[in-house]
Every structure is written in C-alpha cells, then in structure tokens.
XYZ file of N, CA and C in Angstrom:
846
model
N 91.514 85.046 89.503
C 92.759 85.259 91.109
C 92.674 84.202 90.936
N 93.848 83.019 91.703
C 94.379 82.300 92.951
C 94.676 82.204 93.816
N 94.050 81.905 95.148
C 94.906 81.509 96.275
C 95.638 80.721 97.017
N 96.469 80.464 97.043
C 96.715 78.842 97.364
C 98.173 78.386 99.067
N 96.757 78.348 99.747
C 96.953 77.578 101.069
C 97.713 76.670 101.382
N 99.010 77.228 101.672
C 100.686 76.905 101.694
C 99.892 75.784 103.454
N 100.866 75.216 103.172
C 101.101 73.572 104.179
C 101.534 73.979 105.592
N 101.195 73.908 105.780
C 101.055 73.801 107.744
C 100.834 75.288 108.451
N 99.848 76.822 107.465
C 99.251 77.752 107.695
C 98.726 77.725 108.024
N 97.738 78.766 108.505
C 96.403 79.408 109.193
C 96.384 80.314 108.617
N 95.501 80.232 107.629
C 94.607 81.735 106.840
C 94.048 82.287 107.672
N 94.286 84.201 107.907
C 93.732 84.545 109.104
C 92.055 84.857 108.028
N 92.027 85.873 108.557
C 90.557 86.482 108.953
C 91.246 87.734 107.587
N 90.036 88.210 106.866
C 90.371 88.902 106.484
C 89.134 90.783 105.632
N 89.117 91.190 106.977
C 87.247 91.737 107.634
C 88.344 93.703 106.433
N 87.103 94.029 106.884
C 87.458 94.940 106.321
C 87.627 96.592 107.993
N 88.582 97.538 107.424
C 89.496 97.972 108.523
C 89.768 99.421 107.871
N 89.911 100.719 109.004
C 90.284 101.883 108.869
C 91.713 101.721 107.222
N 91.902 102.453 106.927
C 92.968 102.429 106.574
C 94.622 102.929 107.274
N 94.579 103.525 108.464
C 95.204 103.651 109.253
C 95.627 102.040 109.953
N 96.853 101.187 109.278
C 96.830 99.648 110.448
C 97.209 99.576 111.031
N 97.974 100.935 111.531
C 97.874 100.195 112.852
C 98.485 99.155 113.726
N 99.717 99.317 112.803
C 100.459 97.159 112.648
C 101.672 98.338 113.948
N 101.843 96.738 115.039
C 103.265 96.801 115.444
C 104.377 97.102 114.889
N 105.189 96.306 114.196
C 106.481 95.950 114.193
C 107.677 96.004 115.020
N 108.200 95.257 114.911
C 109.600 94.671 115.932
C 110.446 95.155 115.846
N 110.944 96.002 115.147
C 111.862 97.048 114.180
C 113.363 96.386 113.628
N 112.639 95.413 113.310
C 113.934 94.570 112.917
C 113.356 94.219 110.922
N 114.926 94.796 110.203
C 115.047 95.698 108.764
C 114.381 93.793 108.001
N 113.690 94.096 107.158
C 113.084 92.992 105.624
C 113.832 93.488 104.231
N 114.162 93.185 103.826
C 115.147 93.685 102.734
C 114.282 92.236 101.449
N 114.148 93.830 100.982
C 113.404 93.047 99.401
C 113.927 93.685 98.110
N 114.307 92.924 97.312
C 114.968 92.465 95.863
C 113.849 92.713 94.890
N 113.743 93.137 94.379
C 113.173 93.617 92.530
C 113.877 93.817 91.168
N 113.391 92.806 90.469
C 114.271 93.131 89.048
C 113.317 92.129 87.820
N 113.568 93.315 87.013
C 113.206 92.893 85.388
C 114.423 92.493 85.057
N 113.847 90.693 84.916
C 114.678 89.724 84.772
C 115.188 89.918 83.053
N 114.292 90.194 82.312
C 113.990 89.684 80.486
C 114.315 88.838 80.297
N 114.491 87.583 80.831
C 113.327 86.594 80.790
C 115.395 85.778 81.678
N 114.123 84.730 82.067
C 114.972 84.201 83.737
C 116.544 83.465 83.381
N 115.921 82.156 81.990
C 117.543 81.997 81.947
C 118.640 82.809 81.984
N 118.201 83.939 80.598
C 119.344 84.534 80.531
C 120.342 85.350 82.195
N 119.125 85.686 82.127
C 119.194 86.358 83.852
C 120.459 85.515 84.780
N 120.392 83.870 85.297
C 120.873 83.521 85.029
C 122.073 83.133 85.251
N 122.346 82.925 83.786
C 123.692 82.607 82.943
C 124.555 83.876 82.838
N 124.183 84.887 83.795
C 124.485 86.472 83.458
C 125.413 86.341 85.450
N 124.751 85.541 86.182
C 125.066 85.389 87.316
C 124.099 85.767 88.613
N 122.655 85.850 88.224
C 122.191 86.297 88.982
C 121.448 85.285 90.414
N 121.475 84.198 90.085
C 121.394 83.485 91.662
C 122.752 83.743 92.711
N 123.666 83.946 91.773
C 125.298 83.929 92.497
C 124.946 85.259 93.282
N 124.660 86.534 92.250
C 124.013 87.313 93.226
C 123.558 87.835 94.219
N 122.494 87.423 94.026
C 121.235 87.394 95.097
C 121.299 86.426 96.467
N 122.332 85.078 96.203
C 123.289 83.632 97.127
C 123.500 85.265 98.309
N 124.682 86.282 97.811
C 124.932 87.159 98.664
C 124.625 88.376 98.897
N 123.418 88.696 98.597
C 122.185 89.694 98.824
C 121.526 89.363 100.540
N 121.634 88.292 99.801
C 120.357 87.820 101.218
C 119.108 87.990 101.460
N 118.665 88.476 100.214
C 116.939 88.999 100.864
C 115.836 88.705 101.089
N 115.091 88.840 102.115
C 114.351 88.215 102.215
C 113.167 87.646 101.541
N 112.923 88.177 100.779
C 111.920 87.945 99.087
C 112.794 88.863 98.325
N 112.585 88.138 97.124
C 112.575 88.713 95.671
C 111.636 88.114 94.925
N 111.482 89.442 93.981
C 110.898 89.451 93.229
C 111.157 90.324 91.919
N 110.883 88.747 90.928
C 110.948 89.320 89.515
C 110.063 88.786 88.728
N 110.474 89.666 87.539
C 109.713 90.061 86.496
C 110.173 89.539 84.935
N 108.689 89.445 84.462
C 109.566 89.519 83.537
C 110.735 88.350 83.070
N 110.060 86.777 83.385
C 110.835 85.880 83.812
C 110.774 84.793 81.824
N 109.852 84.763 81.242
C 109.731 84.342 80.137
C 109.814 82.816 80.121
N 109.514 82.058 80.579
C 109.703 80.908 81.125
C 108.667 79.894 81.654
N 108.483 78.698 81.887
C 107.421 77.596 82.410
C 108.689 77.911 83.348
N 107.753 77.172 85.114
C 108.629 76.965 85.860
C 108.732 75.433 85.468
N 108.423 74.324 84.685
C 108.439 73.614 84.433
C 109.262 73.759 83.438
N 110.035 74.173 82.705
C 111.465 73.618 81.810
C 112.440 74.216 82.284
N 112.158 74.351 83.485
C 113.879 75.223 84.226
C 114.589 74.085 85.260
N 115.350 73.951 83.769
C 116.135 72.922 84.494
C 118.026 73.329 85.399
N 117.706 72.533 86.593
C 119.099 72.945 87.820
C 118.683 72.965 88.763
N 119.207 72.734 89.675
C 118.942 73.208 90.949
C 118.894 75.100 90.615
N 119.813 75.381 90.295
C 120.597 76.612 90.086
C 119.012 77.634 90.672
N 117.576 77.392 90.065
C 116.470 78.137 90.322
C 116.042 77.738 90.948
N 116.155 76.697 91.750
C 115.539 76.544 93.485
C 116.279 76.341 94.639
N 116.678 77.482 95.253
C 117.767 77.657 95.745
C 117.226 76.926 97.421
N 117.912 75.955 98.428
C 117.646 75.492 98.825
C 117.179 76.731 99.891
N 117.241 77.568 100.228
C 116.814 78.362 102.146
C 116.072 79.720 101.598
N 115.125 79.152 100.056
C 114.046 79.760 99.623
C 112.898 79.069 99.488
N 111.997 79.704 98.866
C 110.735 78.973 98.586
C 110.331 79.750 97.461
N 110.301 79.010 96.425
C 109.968 80.363 94.909
C 108.849 79.983 93.806
N 107.564 80.901 93.872
C 106.683 80.144 93.050
C 106.533 81.704 92.097
N 105.812 80.429 90.688
C 106.238 81.050 89.650
C 104.256 81.743 88.952
N 104.127 82.518 88.322
C 103.157 82.958 87.651
C 103.677 82.585 85.646
N 103.068 81.781 85.296
C 103.871 81.820 84.088
C 102.776 82.723 83.086
N 103.072 83.008 82.084
C 102.021 83.183 80.881
C 101.343 82.509 79.868
N 100.261 81.335 80.294
C 99.949 80.810 79.946
C 99.610 80.019 77.967
N 100.023 81.779 77.230
C 99.325 80.810 76.297
C 100.895 81.607 75.470
N 101.310 81.765 76.099
C 102.860 82.011 75.144
C 104.292 81.727 76.526
N 105.026 80.614 77.432
C 105.063 80.720 78.312
C 107.003 81.998 77.932
N 106.918 81.799 76.460
C 108.315 83.040 76.126
C 108.560 84.043 76.150
N 106.767 84.719 76.772
C 106.964 86.248 77.182
C 106.019 86.866 78.917
N 106.641 87.782 79.155
C 106.258 87.772 80.547
C 106.324 87.075 81.472
N 105.559 86.337 82.738
C 105.793 85.836 83.382
C 106.927 86.661 84.571
N 105.976 85.889 85.804
C 106.573 86.441 87.095
C 106.647 86.289 88.366
N 107.736 86.055 89.533
C 108.274 85.283 90.785
C 108.175 85.846 91.756
N 108.160 84.638 92.441
C 108.571 85.030 94.249
C 109.836 84.502 94.418
N 110.625 84.795 95.483
C 111.309 84.043 96.302
C 110.959 84.223 97.655
N 111.040 83.463 98.330
C 110.220 83.950 99.572
C 111.589 83.537 100.640
N 112.391 83.670 101.488
C 112.912 82.795 102.175
C 112.135 82.332 103.648
N 111.296 83.004 104.231
C 110.495 83.351 104.835
C 108.896 82.284 104.547
N 108.303 81.239 105.295
C 106.851 80.598 103.968
C 105.946 81.390 104.467
N 105.467 81.485 103.416
C 104.041 82.720 103.731
C 102.941 81.889 103.854
N 102.028 82.593 104.362
C 100.685 81.621 104.684
C 99.913 81.641 103.416
N 100.513 82.709 101.881
C 99.172 82.163 100.908
C 100.369 82.781 99.806
N 99.849 82.082 99.067
C 100.564 82.754 97.817
C 99.022 82.982 97.083
N 98.609 84.368 96.219
C 98.264 84.681 94.827
C 98.705 84.622 94.092
N 97.551 84.369 92.982
C 98.430 84.526 91.791
C 97.506 85.350 91.072
N 97.904 86.004 89.799
C 96.553 87.207 89.823
C 95.646 88.350 90.410
N 95.184 89.017 89.913
C 94.284 89.475 90.785
C 92.864 90.067 90.145
N 92.536 88.722 89.715
C 91.109 88.562 89.376
C 90.817 89.503 88.371
N 91.252 89.682 87.410
C 91.413 90.167 85.590
C 91.374 89.589 84.855
N 90.039 89.312 84.677
C 90.033 88.326 83.302
C 90.343 88.304 81.811
N 90.914 89.819 82.008
C 91.509 89.962 80.373
C 92.561 89.519 80.931
N 93.251 89.520 81.763
C 94.474 89.243 82.521
C 95.151 88.841 83.240
N 94.496 88.103 83.741
C 95.802 86.955 84.867
C 96.269 85.884 84.015
N 95.540 85.471 83.274
C 96.114 84.412 82.316
C 97.966 85.339 81.116
N 97.610 86.066 81.813
C 98.995 86.744 80.789
C 100.340 86.465 81.591
N 100.554 85.717 83.403
C 101.514 85.614 83.649
C 102.136 87.924 84.082
N 101.566 88.043 84.908
C 101.445 89.763 85.325
C 101.306 90.119 86.990
N 100.711 89.334 87.610
C 101.050 89.210 88.946
C 101.078 88.494 89.778
N 101.857 88.124 90.388
C 101.632 87.260 91.896
C 101.936 87.870 93.486
N 102.161 87.034 94.356
C 101.607 87.705 96.143
C 101.178 87.021 96.617
N 102.729 87.797 97.544
C 103.221 86.205 99.116
C 102.465 87.020 100.058
N 101.374 85.660 101.035
C 100.649 86.891 102.363
C 101.571 86.737 102.857
N 101.360 87.182 103.868
C 102.574 86.841 106.121
C 101.496 87.463 106.085
N 101.082 87.727 107.631
C 100.004 88.201 108.672
C 99.977 89.153 108.739
N 100.581 90.336 108.889
C 100.975 91.743 108.575
C 101.104 92.699 106.901
N 101.478 91.850 106.436
C 101.996 92.313 105.149
C 101.944 91.506 103.549
N 102.100 91.793 102.838
C 101.684 91.267 101.069
C 102.276 92.049 100.607
N 103.358 91.562 99.989
C 104.520 91.384 98.989
C 104.433 91.272 97.359
N 103.494 92.035 96.399
C 103.707 91.735 94.984
C 104.850 91.580 93.945
N 104.465 90.724 93.045
C 105.140 91.005 92.287
C 104.452 91.018 90.239
N 104.992 92.473 90.143
C 104.010 92.656 89.059
C 104.833 93.323 88.202
N 104.624 93.665 86.943
C 104.775 93.741 85.281
C 103.081 94.310 84.866
N 103.532 94.626 84.564
C 102.597 96.102 83.479
C 102.715 96.505 82.200
N 101.774 95.990 80.964
C 102.331 95.875 80.142
C 103.003 97.352 79.886
N 103.398 97.079 78.771
C 104.515 98.216 78.568
C 103.290 99.478 78.048
N 102.832 98.740 77.078
C 102.547 99.988 75.549
C 102.511 100.462 74.561
N 104.237 99.394 74.852
C 105.007 100.498 73.110
C 105.074 99.421 72.228
N 103.691 98.969 72.014
C 103.694 98.327 70.102
C 102.401 99.224 70.114
N 102.077 100.256 70.041
C 101.862 100.829 68.698
C 99.996 101.321 69.554
N 99.200 102.012 68.853
C 97.110 102.271 70.325
C 97.281 100.549 70.377
N 96.996 99.395 69.625
C 96.245 98.987 70.302
C 97.509 98.507 72.016
N 98.056 98.652 72.122
C 99.008 97.942 73.152
C 98.806 99.070 73.940
N 99.089 100.658 73.837
C 98.893 101.246 74.640
C 97.448 101.442 75.709
N 96.346 100.736 74.598
C 94.990 100.531 74.825
C 94.463 99.167 76.112
N 95.668 98.719 75.878
C 95.488 97.500 76.721
C 95.972 97.465 78.119
N 97.291 98.927 77.978
C 97.667 99.607 78.948
C 96.554 99.762 80.169
N 96.086 101.144 79.341
C 95.421 102.084 79.981
C 94.032 101.387 81.160
N 92.896 99.937 79.902
C 92.408 98.986 80.704
C 93.592 98.398 82.381
N 94.708 98.472 81.585
C 95.032 97.279 83.035
C 95.565 98.106 83.514
N 95.663 99.352 83.317
C 96.042 100.599 84.909
C 94.082 100.837 85.531
N 93.624 101.140 84.586
C 91.978 101.023 85.521
C 91.771 100.287 86.562
N 92.041 98.882 85.654
C 91.614 97.971 86.495
C 93.009 97.386 87.873
N 93.813 97.811 87.688
C 94.463 97.686 88.834
C 94.456 98.817 89.965
N 94.133 99.832 90.091
C 93.780 101.559 89.857
C 92.522 101.200 91.096
N 91.017 100.565 90.403
C 90.406 99.725 91.208
C 90.433 99.447 92.625
N 91.422 97.877 91.942
C 91.968 96.581 92.809
C 92.415 97.339 94.195
N 93.270 98.343 93.881
C 94.688 99.180 95.243
C 93.157 100.264 95.843
N 92.775 100.113 95.502
C 92.319 101.018 96.498
C 90.533 100.446 96.924
N 90.405 99.215 96.606
C 90.039 98.077 97.426
C 90.518 97.330 98.496
N 91.427 96.871 98.164
C 92.462 96.806 98.499
C 93.694 97.428 100.500
N 93.221 98.520 100.235
C 94.121 99.226 100.831
C 92.921 99.624 102.692
N 92.108 99.742 102.275
C 91.547 99.327 103.645
C 91.338 98.532 104.449
N 92.221 97.333 104.030
C 92.395 95.737 104.291
C 93.638 95.525 105.623
N 93.346 95.285 106.931
C 94.346 95.807 107.478
C 95.857 95.303 107.634
N 95.670 95.564 106.982
C 97.928 94.687 106.318
C 98.420 96.079 105.998
N 99.443 95.720 105.553
C 100.717 96.934 104.191
C 100.728 95.798 102.948
N 101.284 96.988 102.099
C 101.421 96.206 100.970
C 102.302 96.731 99.868
N 103.216 95.528 99.827
C 104.918 96.010 99.195
C 104.567 95.719 97.760
N 104.324 96.448 96.412
C 104.064 95.873 95.516
C 105.809 96.305 94.620
N 106.445 95.714 93.898
C 107.504 95.269 93.534
C 107.756 94.807 91.787
N 108.414 96.433 90.911
C 108.341 95.434 89.732
C 107.929 96.579 88.832
N 108.202 96.298 87.460
C 107.862 96.682 86.503
C 107.011 98.163 85.860
N 106.907 98.513 86.950
C 105.902 99.411 86.567
C 105.230 100.312 85.266
N 106.420 100.699 84.543
C 105.984 100.943 82.982
C 106.143 102.591 83.678
N 105.842 102.968 83.967
C 105.443 105.211 84.327
C 106.244 105.427 84.778
N 106.560 106.756 84.515
C 107.082 108.030 84.996
C 107.211 108.835 85.316
N 106.957 108.946 87.404
C 106.750 109.776 88.340
C 107.228 110.931 88.401
N 108.571 111.834 88.071
C 108.888 113.315 88.052
C 109.842 113.272 86.912
N 109.540 114.283 86.471
C 110.810 114.884 85.393
C 112.298 113.551 85.553
N 112.480 113.710 86.693
C 114.033 113.688 87.988
C 113.890 111.993 87.469
N 112.730 111.220 87.094
C 112.890 109.106 86.337
C 113.068 109.919 85.314
N 113.536 110.277 84.388
C 114.448 110.707 83.081
C 114.702 111.094 82.417
N 115.920 110.460 81.803
C 116.797 111.963 80.874
C 115.818 112.309 79.770
N 116.145 114.045 79.490
C 115.416 114.409 78.731
C 114.081 113.809 78.799
N 113.084 114.014 80.004
C 112.291 113.590 79.685
C 111.046 114.331 79.477
N 111.532 116.431 78.635
C 111.168 116.890 78.353
C 110.431 116.330 76.790
N 111.413 115.260 76.371
C 110.770 114.931 75.041
C 110.022 114.339 74.272
N 109.602 113.570 75.421
C 108.802 112.578 76.292
C 107.396 112.501 76.325
N 107.127 113.263 76.283
C 105.667 113.908 77.153
C 104.668 112.853 76.011
N 104.658 112.136 74.641
C 103.580 111.863 73.873
C 103.470 109.934 73.493
N 104.850 109.665 74.426
C 104.871 108.335 74.249
C 105.083 107.584 75.802
N 104.747 106.421 75.639
C 104.021 105.116 76.920
C 104.950 105.266 78.070
N 104.304 106.093 78.825
C 104.828 105.609 80.359
C 104.825 107.822 80.456
N 104.331 108.371 80.207
C 104.936 109.541 80.011
C 103.890 110.506 79.936
N 101.891 109.829 79.341
C 100.925 110.409 79.129
C 100.616 111.005 79.576
N 99.500 112.177 79.525
C 99.021 112.130 80.035
C 98.105 111.301 81.185
N 97.888 110.356 80.295
C 96.199 109.335 81.637
C 97.469 108.876 82.744
N 98.623 108.631 81.706
C 99.524 108.193 83.191
C 100.203 108.537 83.952
N 100.018 109.093 83.680
C 100.628 110.794 85.147
C 99.484 110.614 85.991
N 98.321 111.176 85.306
C 96.737 111.002 86.510
C 96.407 110.386 87.351
N 96.754 108.901 86.836
C 96.535 107.705 86.934
C 97.511 107.253 88.122
N 98.970 107.963 87.911
C 99.799 107.581 89.028
C 99.892 108.778 90.254
N 99.414 109.949 89.779
C 99.535 111.018 91.046
C 98.054 110.435 91.890
N 97.281 109.849 90.766
C 96.323 109.586 91.906
C 95.891 108.334 92.567
N 97.370 107.623 92.165
C 97.305 106.297 93.423
C 98.142 106.966 94.809
N 99.473 107.682 94.292
C 99.606 108.739 95.287
C 98.807 108.970 96.119
N 97.730 110.219 95.762
C 96.527 110.690 96.933
C 95.738 109.496 96.926
N 96.156 108.727 96.916
C 95.024 107.706 97.480
C 95.493 107.251 98.425
N 96.589 106.551 99.505
C 97.349 106.090 100.304
C 98.333 105.113 100.049
N 99.295 105.347 98.953
C 99.799 104.523 98.489
C 101.304 105.865 98.097
N 102.904 105.527 98.130
C 103.864 106.126 97.785
C 105.209 105.184 97.150
N 105.857 105.815 96.518
C 106.945 105.143 96.101
C 107.840 104.887 97.214
N 108.319 104.242 97.746
C 108.920 103.412 98.430
C 110.905 104.224 98.131
N 111.407 104.225 97.204
C 112.225 104.309 96.509
C 112.791 106.168 97.123
N 110.926 106.760 96.246
C 111.652 108.427 96.718
C 111.351 109.168 97.704
N 110.584 108.144 98.841
C 110.138 107.906 99.471
C 111.569 108.624 101.057
N 112.477 108.084 99.821
C 114.068 109.106 101.224
C 115.194 109.494 99.851
N 114.895 109.352 99.201
C 115.529 109.996 97.813
C 114.861 111.000 96.999
N 114.861 111.572 97.970
C 113.642 112.680 97.342
C 114.054 113.027 96.008
N 115.117 113.660 95.361
C 115.625 114.410 94.882
C 117.223 114.076 93.563
N 116.931 112.153 94.039
C 118.617 111.851 92.824
C 117.963 111.570 91.758
N 118.381 111.380 91.069
C 118.757 111.554 89.979
C 119.152 109.784 89.154
N 117.845 108.657 89.779
C 119.315 107.268 89.444
C 118.023 107.188 87.847
N 118.121 105.889 87.988
C 117.898 105.614 87.030
C 117.998 103.458 86.662
N 116.281 103.055 86.769
C 116.703 101.578 86.788
C 116.981 100.831 85.531
N 116.509 101.620 84.086
C 116.362 101.183 82.252
C 117.433 101.825 81.859
N 118.323 101.237 80.940
C 119.186 101.932 79.837
C 118.683 101.234 78.681
N 118.611 102.383 77.533
C 118.647 101.935 76.445
C 119.456 100.998 75.567
N 119.432 99.476 74.335
C 120.788 99.270 73.838
C 121.167 99.945 74.117
N 122.357 99.932 74.104
C 123.556 100.392 72.780
C 123.444 102.163 73.146
N 122.554 102.913 74.074
C 122.820 104.312 74.651
C 122.499 104.020 75.526
N 123.436 105.074 76.109
C 123.414 105.608 77.273
C 122.454 106.434 77.867
N 122.115 107.861 76.727
C 121.400 108.414 76.692
C 119.693 107.724 76.583
N 118.693 108.038 77.369
C 117.999 108.071 77.327
C 117.821 106.874 78.721
N 117.925 107.058 79.793
C 117.928 106.264 81.440
C 115.968 106.502 81.832
N 115.738 105.119 82.319
C 114.328 105.753 82.942
C 114.484 104.622 84.595
N 114.137 105.839 85.322
C 113.140 104.917 86.658
C 111.971 104.608 86.368
N 111.352 103.093 86.171
C 110.694 102.668 85.151
C 109.875 101.659 86.490
N 111.182 101.548 87.432
C 110.995 99.998 88.042
C 111.268 100.612 89.663
N 110.157 100.023 90.713
C 110.482 100.327 91.665
C 109.617 99.519 92.866
N 109.382 100.083 94.203
C 108.240 99.330 95.269
C 107.219 100.941 94.996
N 105.800 100.566 94.943
C 105.322 101.412 95.209
C 104.436 100.484 96.883
N 103.998 100.808 97.606
C 103.797 100.868 99.038
C 102.278 101.192 99.607
N 101.857 101.102 100.185
C 101.218 101.374 101.036
C 101.401 102.667 101.739
N 100.845 103.561 102.403
C 101.526 105.377 102.176
C 101.602 104.750 103.974
N 101.549 103.481 105.342
C 101.594 103.089 105.928
C 103.364 103.213 106.724
N 103.398 102.971 105.481
C 105.226 101.437 105.136
C 106.174 103.125 105.104
N 106.133 104.503 104.695
C 106.899 105.255 104.800
C 107.976 106.134 104.046
N 107.057 106.053 106.405
C 108.301 105.988 106.914
C 109.325 105.405 107.973
N 108.918 103.477 107.483
C 109.451 102.555 107.526
C 110.494 101.774 106.642
N 111.179 102.440 105.590
C 111.865 102.731 104.459
C 113.498 103.194 105.309
N 114.195 102.375 105.537
C 115.782 101.678 105.845
C 116.334 102.673 104.967
N 116.425 102.049 103.899
C 117.891 102.115 103.103
C 116.452 101.831 101.652
N 117.207 102.579 100.071
C 116.228 102.120 99.123
C 117.582 102.673 98.299
N 118.020 101.049 97.548
C 119.508 101.492 96.918
C 119.112 100.404 95.185
N 119.264 101.812 93.753
C 119.463 100.935 92.656
C 120.607 100.616 92.581
N 120.995 98.970 92.350
C 122.612 98.057 91.781
C 122.575 98.540 90.572
N 124.061 99.569 89.984
C 123.775 99.734 88.458
C 125.471 98.961 88.737
N 126.097 98.429 89.397
C 127.383 97.807 89.651
C 127.635 96.247 88.940
N 126.486 95.264 88.907
C 125.805 93.893 88.298
C 125.046 94.401 87.128
N 124.557 93.372 86.230
C 124.294 93.435 84.771
C 123.316 92.213 84.313
N 122.131 92.126 84.998
C 121.585 90.310 84.759
C 120.705 90.867 82.758
N 120.269 91.985 83.107
C 119.475 92.674 82.039
C 119.205 94.613 81.397
N 118.390 94.579 80.932
C 119.171 96.232 80.156
C 118.082 97.474 81.997
N 117.231 96.461 82.652
C 116.832 97.018 84.138
C 117.870 95.710 85.802
N 118.432 97.581 86.060
C 118.959 97.202 87.456
C 117.507 96.854 88.563
N 118.689 95.951 89.358
C 117.636 96.133 90.536
C 117.142 96.498 91.582
N 116.151 97.806 92.077
C 115.965 97.805 92.998
C 116.362 96.921 94.238
N 116.306 98.017 95.829
C 116.429 96.725 96.645
C 116.148 97.796 97.475
N 115.499 97.312 98.817
C 115.010 98.259 99.885
C 114.781 97.187 101.300
N 115.550 98.010 101.952
C 115.042 97.319 103.249
C 114.016 98.555 104.342
N 112.956 97.435 104.771
C 111.605 98.268 105.596
C 112.256 97.554 106.511
N 111.961 98.283 107.967
C 111.665 98.138 109.207
C 110.415 97.967 109.678
N 110.045 96.453 109.050
C 108.815 95.245 108.803
C 109.840 94.057 109.334
N 109.389 93.604 110.364
C 108.828 91.388 111.313
C 108.141 90.757 110.179
N 108.581 89.940 109.230
C 107.598 88.889 108.439
C 107.351 88.205 109.710
C-alpha cells in the first residue's frame, strides 16, 4: 500500500474514533460515477470521455482499465478539469487496473490496500479528502475455476478485515466498483439457477451480509429498495443480467444518497455506469 501526499495539501491526523463520525456537510451534492470499462482505450473509442464531460461528475472511478498510464496516447485521457490517478497491474498491464479522476484535488492518494498478494495486481486506488475517502475497487471475479475462486475468497477475507479496521476512522468511505457479488435475488435474472457459481455462493453471500451488518450499506439499494435494475449483461444474450456493480459506503452516508441511477442508455462496455449523488461537500 502506498500513500501519495499531493502538492500544497496538508495531511490531517488520523486517529481512532467511534463509528458515528458526526461529520457535518454543507448540503452540497457530490456526484460520483463508477464504471467497469473492460479496457480504457476501447471505452474511449466508444465515447466514454465525451459522456463524462457531459456528466460533469466530481469523482469518476474506473475499473478493469487494462492499460498502463504511460502508454495512453492523447489528451482525451487527461481532461483539463480532472486530476487522474492510475494503478496498473504490475505484472501484466493488459489485465485489471483501476483509475480515479478527481475534479477537486484530493489531499492524498492511496494505492493498494496493504495486501501483499494483491497490491501488484491493480485492484484498488483511493482518493482522500478531509472528511471522506472515495475508492475505486476491482474484486477478482473467481470465474476461471477453483483456483480463481479461492483467490477471490482470499481477497474478500482480507478486504473484510480492512473495512472492519477503517470503519472507526473519523471519515466516511465510498467504495465504488465491480464487486462481483450478488446481494439479493432481485439483483440477478434467473437468480435461482445460479447458487453454485461465483458471486452467488453461500460463502460470498455470508461475507456480504456480514459487511452490511458491520457498518456499511449498498448506496444504490438505500433509495432503490425493490427495483430490478442491472449493471452487466452477457455478450449476445439479454438473459442472465446482474447488478454486480455498486457503491458500498459507510452506513452514516445511507441517508445522504440524493439519487442513484444506472445508465443503460450509453454502452462503453458490457457494464453500465452507476451514478450516485450524495449530500456531501468535498
């Protein structure tokens, strides 16, 4: 895990406080967009950055970028009104990778989670502001057999420990991305036929429920309680859609979600953007 202190920004102290942060916000909306792009360069060709310009989000979290920052050619990847930060897969930049685009300069950027077996894979990057941290997360899918599933479960175990540890900090967290977990039956078409595949296993379900019982919430579901909306579709098949992408936040933000939308009008990958506005002032 690495933390980059940014120029002209002072790093605040981080002590241990009770979970109820008691933070007071100014009532201004903060828009956060999250999208699994399945390759940043191909998403750019599909019009991603034109759409982001129109969307005018405060923070943009991208996952599965499949590229190295240093091979990106063209100003389109580096919009003037954003500060972009990337974490590539060190061993193979053509897989994994996360990025975060910040309109307001954060006070620090954290790359990785301090997981020795995973930080080199480009799975997490976080922007820290005075009262809130926004993270871009890509969880291993576990789709490629038993070994891949065991890798996913190992990552989830360490992630759960990390989230339990940081929940008592005097700050709120918004963690966006490809969670590769299905929380409820309404989050999947034909959910009853999938109980033995990654994302639906009893171990993963128990992990997610424990997370929700220990200080976190699904921001999309906080105001879209019963709607059947999805963020991913199988290639060439309308059936089998999932809502596997979301923002999971500190429970203290549950009542600060002003709107939560899945944009199915624009296609940049097989995943749809998740757009959530929070009653939070950066």
